mmCIF file of C-alpha atoms in Angstrom:
data_model
loop_
_atom_site.group_PDB
_atom_site.id
_atom_site.type_symbol
_atom_site.label_atom_id
_atom_site.label_comp_id
_atom_site.label_asym_id
_atom_site.label_seq_id
_atom_site.Cartn_x
_atom_site.Cartn_y
_atom_site.Cartn_z
ATOM 1 C CA MET W 1 12.636 -9.537 10.020
ATOM 2 C CA ASN W 2 12.344 -8.381 6.399
ATOM 3 C CA ILE W 3 14.793 -5.836 5.012
ATOM 4 C CA LEU W 4 14.570 -4.057 1.643
ATOM 5 C CA ILE W 5 17.610 -2.616 -0.130
ATOM 6 C CA VAL W 6 17.179 -0.572 -3.328
ATOM 7 C CA ASN W 7 20.132 -1.268 -5.627
ATOM 8 C CA TYR W 8 21.304 0.747 -8.649
ATOM 9 C CA ASN W 9 24.581 -0.404 -10.223
ATOM 10 C CA THR W 10 26.028 -0.757 -6.733
ATOM 11 C CA GLN W 11 27.128 -4.387 -6.429
ATOM 12 C CA ASP W 12 30.026 -3.793 -4.021
ATOM 13 C CA ILE W 13 28.319 -1.399 -1.654
ATOM 14 C CA THR W 14 25.109 -3.455 -1.612
ATOM 15 C CA GLU W 15 27.156 -6.530 -0.721
ATOM 16 C CA ASN W 16 28.819 -4.586 2.096
ATOM 17 C CA CYS W 17 25.388 -3.538 3.323
ATOM 18 C CA ILE W 18 24.168 -7.150 3.307
ATOM 19 C CA THR W 19 27.320 -8.422 5.015
ATOM 20 C CA SER W 20 26.884 -5.931 7.840
ATOM 21 C CA ILE W 21 23.214 -6.850 8.263
ATOM 22 C CA ASN W 22 24.088 -10.533 8.493
ATOM 23 C CA ARG W 23 26.797 -9.739 11.029
ATOM 24 C CA TYR W 24 24.503 -7.931 13.464
ATOM 25 C CA CYS W 25 20.985 -9.252 12.789
ATOM 26 C CA GLU W 26 19.645 -12.728 13.490
ATOM 27 C CA ASN W 27 18.128 -14.582 10.512
ATOM 28 C CA PRO W 28 17.048 -11.557 8.428
ATOM 29 C CA ASN W 29 15.124 -11.987 5.167
ATOM 30 C CA ILE W 30 16.783 -9.534 2.781
ATOM 31 C CA TYR W 31 15.245 -8.313 -0.480
ATOM 32 C CA VAL W 32 17.224 -6.440 -3.111
ATOM 33 C CA TRP W 33 15.139 -4.365 -5.497
ATOM 34 C CA ASP W 34 17.488 -4.117 -8.458
ATOM 35 C CA ASN W 35 16.996 -1.089 -10.730
ATOM 36 C CA SER W 36 20.428 -1.382 -12.360
ATOM 37 C CA ASP W 37 20.848 -0.379 -15.976
ATOM 38 C CA ARG W 38 24.530 -1.378 -16.304
ATOM 39 C CA LEU W 39 25.638 -3.627 -13.438
ATOM 40 C CA LYS W 40 22.967 -6.201 -12.670
ATOM 41 C CA PHE W 41 23.129 -7.384 -9.059
ATOM 42 C CA VAL W 42 24.687 -10.844 -8.659
ATOM 43 C CA ASN W 43 23.298 -12.583 -5.594
ATOM 44 C CA ARG W 44 25.940 -14.381 -3.506
ATOM 45 C CA PHE W 45 23.847 -14.708 -0.323
ATOM 46 C CA LYS W 46 21.487 -17.489 0.756
ATOM 47 C CA ASN W 47 19.131 -15.187 2.660
ATOM 48 C CA VAL W 48 18.725 -12.624 -0.154
ATOM 49 C CA THR W 49 15.873 -12.510 -2.672
ATOM 50 C CA VAL W 50 16.372 -10.313 -5.731
ATOM 51 C CA LEU W 51 13.425 -8.534 -7.357
ATOM 52 C CA ASP W 52 14.817 -7.888 -10.814
ATOM 53 C CA ASN W 53 13.698 -4.646 -12.426
ATOM 54 C CA THR W 54 16.739 -4.249 -14.676
ATOM 55 C CA ALA W 55 14.587 -4.572 -17.808
ATOM 56 C CA GLY W 56 11.497 -2.891 -16.394
ATOM 57 C CA GLN W 57 9.850 -6.154 -15.331
ATOM 58 C CA HIS W 58 7.989 -4.402 -12.495
ATOM 59 C CA ILE W 59 8.374 -0.682 -13.268
ATOM 60 C CA ASP W 60 8.979 0.716 -16.734
ATOM 61 C CA PHE W 61 10.786 3.848 -15.610
ATOM 62 C CA GLU W 62 11.103 5.323 -19.077
ATOM 63 C CA SER W 63 7.349 5.265 -19.684
ATOM 64 C CA TRP W 64 6.577 6.337 -16.132
ATOM 65 C CA LEU W 65 9.010 9.249 -16.181
ATOM 66 C CA ASP W 66 7.842 10.341 -19.638
ATOM 67 C CA SER W 67 4.488 11.067 -17.998
ATOM 68 C CA PHE W 68 6.136 13.170 -15.292
ATOM 69 C CA PRO W 69 4.854 16.682 -16.018
ATOM 70 C CA TYR W 70 7.883 18.673 -14.858
ATOM 71 C CA LYS W 71 11.322 18.106 -16.299
ATOM 72 C CA HIS W 72 14.636 19.841 -15.883
ATOM 73 C CA LYS W 73 17.250 20.236 -18.589
ATOM 74 C CA TYR W 74 20.079 18.963 -16.360
ATOM 75 C CA THR W 75 18.387 15.894 -14.943
ATOM 76 C CA ASN W 76 16.310 14.704 -17.917
ATOM 77 C CA ASN W 77 14.771 11.395 -16.790
ATOM 78 C CA ASN W 78 17.100 10.628 -13.907
ATOM 79 C CA TYR W 79 14.715 11.552 -11.107
ATOM 80 C CA GLY W 80 16.419 9.716 -8.268
ATOM 81 C CA SER W 81 13.925 10.474 -5.506
ATOM 82 C CA ALA W 82 10.989 9.590 -7.716
ATOM 83 C CA LYS W 83 12.566 6.297 -8.761
ATOM 84 C CA HIS W 84 13.398 5.450 -5.168
ATOM 85 C CA CYS W 85 9.913 6.221 -3.868
ATOM 86 C CA VAL W 86 8.014 4.405 -6.594
ATOM 87 C CA SER W 87 10.312 1.375 -6.144
ATOM 88 C CA VAL W 88 9.478 1.207 -2.447
ATOM 89 C CA GLN W 89 5.768 1.590 -3.220
ATOM 90 C CA LYS W 90 5.933 -1.208 -5.794
ATOM 91 C CA PHE W 91 7.615 -3.491 -3.267
ATOM 92 C CA ILE W 92 4.768 -2.761 -0.844
ATOM 93 C CA ASP W 93 2.197 -3.497 -3.551
ATOM 94 C CA ILE W 94 3.813 -6.777 -4.591
ATOM 95 C CA LEU W 95 4.732 -8.389 -1.256
ATOM 96 C CA ARG W 96 2.522 -6.520 1.258
ATOM 97 C CA ILE W 97 4.834 -7.362 4.174
ATOM 98 C CA PRO W 98 6.333 -5.151 6.882
ATOM 99 C CA PHE W 99 9.990 -4.346 6.310
ATOM 100 C CA ILE W 100 12.967 -2.210 7.264
ATOM 101 C CA LEU W 101 14.144 0.049 4.431
ATOM 102 C CA LEU W 102 17.859 0.586 3.813
ATOM 103 C CA ASP W 103 19.844 2.337 1.107
ATOM 104 C CA SER W 104 22.482 0.233 -0.610
ATOM 105 C CA ASP W 105 25.244 2.469 0.788
ATOM 106 C CA THR W 106 24.307 1.768 4.406
ATOM 107 C CA VAL W 107 26.521 -0.207 6.750
ATOM 108 C CA VAL W 108 24.773 -1.526 9.844
ATOM 109 C CA LYS W 109 26.669 -1.078 13.111
ATOM 110 C CA ARG W 110 24.289 -2.941 15.423
ATOM 111 C CA ASP W 111 21.188 -5.124 15.605
ATOM 112 C CA LEU W 112 18.242 -3.613 13.724
ATOM 113 C CA SER W 113 15.544 -5.436 15.700
ATOM 114 C CA PRO W 114 14.774 -2.364 17.896
ATOM 115 C CA LEU W 115 13.393 -0.730 14.746
ATOM 116 C CA TRP W 116 10.998 -3.636 14.193
ATOM 117 C CA ASP W 117 8.000 -2.642 16.279
ATOM 118 C CA GLU W 118 4.609 -3.751 14.967
ATOM 119 C CA ARG W 119 2.725 -1.467 17.343
ATOM 120 C CA TYR W 120 3.515 1.456 15.047
ATOM 121 C CA LEU W 121 2.907 2.599 11.482
ATOM 122 C CA PHE W 122 6.640 3.216 11.287
ATOM 123 C CA THR W 123 9.749 3.716 13.341
ATOM 124 C CA GLY W 124 12.323 6.080 11.904
ATOM 125 C CA GLU W 125 13.912 9.494 12.066
ATOM 126 C CA ILE W 126 12.025 12.610 10.985
ATOM 127 C CA ASP W 127 14.055 15.292 9.248
ATOM 128 C CA ASN W 128 12.920 18.868 9.858
ATOM 129 C CA SER W 129 16.168 20.545 8.825
ATOM 130 C CA THR W 130 16.391 23.516 6.493
ATOM 131 C CA ASN W 131 19.440 22.164 4.710
ATOM 132 C CA HIS W 132 17.520 20.545 1.874
ATOM 133 C CA HIS W 133 16.454 21.925 -1.455
ATOM 134 C CA ILE W 134 12.839 22.002 -0.346
ATOM 135 C CA ASN W 135 12.139 22.622 3.317
ATOM 136 C CA ILE W 136 9.590 19.919 4.080
ATOM 137 C CA PRO W 137 9.475 17.452 6.949
ATOM 138 C CA ARG W 138 10.212 13.947 5.742
ATOM 139 C CA LEU W 139 10.932 10.519 7.080
ATOM 140 C CA LEU W 140 14.558 9.846 6.270
ATOM 141 C CA PRO W 141 14.522 7.435 3.346
ATOM 142 C CA TYR W 142 16.510 4.608 4.888
ATOM 143 C CA CYS W 143 16.915 2.692 8.145
ATOM 144 C CA CYS W 144 13.233 2.817 9.058
ATOM 145 C CA PHE W 145 10.584 0.160 9.764
ATOM 146 C CA ILE W 146 7.372 0.372 7.729
ATOM 147 C CA ASN W 147 4.383 -1.562 9.053
ATOM 148 C CA VAL W 148 2.802 -2.351 5.707
ATOM 149 C CA PRO W 149 -0.356 -4.216 6.879
ATOM 150 C CA VAL W 150 -1.348 -1.359 9.194
ATOM 151 C CA CYS W 151 -0.579 1.235 6.509
ATOM 152 C CA ILE W 152 -2.723 -0.655 4.002
ATOM 153 C CA SER W 153 -5.595 -0.897 6.475
ATOM 154 C CA LYS W 154 -5.500 2.894 6.933
ATOM 155 C CA GLY W 155 -5.065 3.734 3.240
ATOM 156 C CA ILE W 156 -1.517 5.029 3.661
ATOM 157 C CA THR W 157 0.833 4.804 0.677
ATOM 158 C CA TYR W 158 4.558 5.465 0.480
ATOM 159 C CA PHE W 159 4.396 7.446 -2.758
ATOM 160 C CA ASN W 160 1.940 9.891 -4.301
ATOM 161 C CA SER W 161 2.792 11.306 -7.718
ATOM 162 C CA GLU W 162 0.555 14.365 -7.323
ATOM 163 C CA TYR W 163 2.417 15.353 -4.157
ATOM 164 C CA MET W 164 5.739 14.856 -5.939
ATOM 165 C CA TRP W 165 4.578 17.125 -8.767
ATOM 166 C CA LYS W 166 3.388 19.757 -6.294
ATOM 167 C CA LEU W 167 6.823 19.837 -4.679
ATOM 168 C CA THR W 168 8.478 19.969 -8.089
ATOM 169 C CA ARG W 169 6.462 23.052 -9.033
ATOM 170 C CA LYS W 170 7.847 24.781 -5.955
ATOM 171 C CA ASN W 171 11.408 24.018 -6.968
ATOM 172 C CA PRO W 172 11.842 22.715 -10.532
ATOM 173 C CA ASP W 173 15.532 21.977 -9.943
ATOM 174 C CA ARG W 174 14.687 19.084 -7.608
ATOM 175 C CA PHE W 175 12.355 16.094 -7.817
ATOM 176 C CA TYR W 176 11.805 15.675 -4.148
ATOM 177 C CA ASP W 177 9.412 13.379 -2.325
ATOM 178 C CA THR W 178 11.655 10.958 -0.490
ATOM 179 C CA GLY W 179 9.751 10.029 2.636
ATOM 180 C CA ALA W 180 7.711 13.254 2.701
ATOM 181 C CA TRP W 181 4.365 11.955 1.455
ATOM 182 C CA PHE W 182 4.593 8.849 3.652
ATOM 183 C CA LEU W 183 5.278 10.936 6.768
ATOM 184 C CA LEU W 184 2.422 13.332 5.958
ATOM 185 C CA SER W 185 0.014 10.444 5.371
ATOM 186 C CA CYS W 186 0.941 8.756 8.647
ATOM 187 C CA ILE W 187 0.559 11.966 10.634
ATOM 188 C CA LYS W 188 -2.864 12.621 9.113
ATOM 189 C CA ALA W 189 -4.085 9.059 9.669
ATOM 190 C CA GLU W 190 -2.677 8.289 13.112
ATOM 191 C CA PRO W 191 -0.546 11.078 14.588
ATOM 192 C CA THR W 192 0.467 8.986 17.609
ATOM 193 C CA LEU W 193 1.210 5.652 15.904
ATOM 194 C CA PHE W 194 4.899 6.148 15.171
ATOM 195 C CA LYS W 195 8.124 6.529 17.079
ATOM 196 C CA THR W 196 11.409 8.129 16.138
ATOM 197 C CA ILE W 197 14.850 6.552 16.248
ATOM 198 C CA HIS W 198 18.202 8.085 15.415
ATOM 199 C CA TYR W 199 19.484 6.290 12.346
ATOM 200 C CA THR W 200 23.061 7.358 13.127
ATOM 201 C CA ASP W 201 22.951 4.948 16.063
ATOM 202 C CA TYR W 202 22.621 2.086 13.599
ATOM 203 C CA ILE W 203 24.580 2.939 10.456
ATOM 204 C CA ASP W 204 27.638 4.406 8.862
ATOM 205 C CA HIS W 205 26.911 6.039 5.547
ATOM 206 C CA LEU W 206 28.830 6.036 2.297
ATOM 207 C CA VAL W 207 29.472 9.774 2.562
ATOM 208 C CA GLY W 208 32.011 9.036 5.295
ATOM 209 C CA GLY W 209 33.607 6.221 3.341
ATOM 210 C CA SER W 210 32.684 3.817 6.122
ATOM 211 C CA TRP W 211 31.664 1.018 3.773
ATOM 212 C CA LYS W 212 35.232 0.569 2.475
#
């Protein structure tokens, strides 16, 4: 079972995430995609592989974001959703393996193996709420299984910059794609090849302070 964690200057909470995974999951292969610009991730775990992007070895965010056609005076180049999505896509492009995606501030409360189901394009929770800055259905951007080989065979990608830009035009205050393009692509390609799970059954999130 492969698990990807996207890290950004979050050593402590990423370590808590990894510790909880190792507590509840049997022999996971954990990958940390490290986008840190101040606090480079220090690996203290035998079953963790770090993909170091702290100096733009895989993604030069400054150059990539300079080409982003819509900018906002308050956010400048810190487009969190865009960085997250393109990091996940780059991981897919490099390793081409199925994986479960977690945020660094996720604490696992039980075994994640029920998410790992290779009969599907993905397993995860779809968000249709109206509480977001742009009301679009999306696959919640963590605690979901992505069946990369099947997605590749059907031409499905996790990130599409043109779709991101389209959403940005609708609401220039937000740079919002997280999970939306991937969900749309899966539904168009194979509308029956996914199943939903409730991520709250598996995690506590940083918002509640549960990682402390």
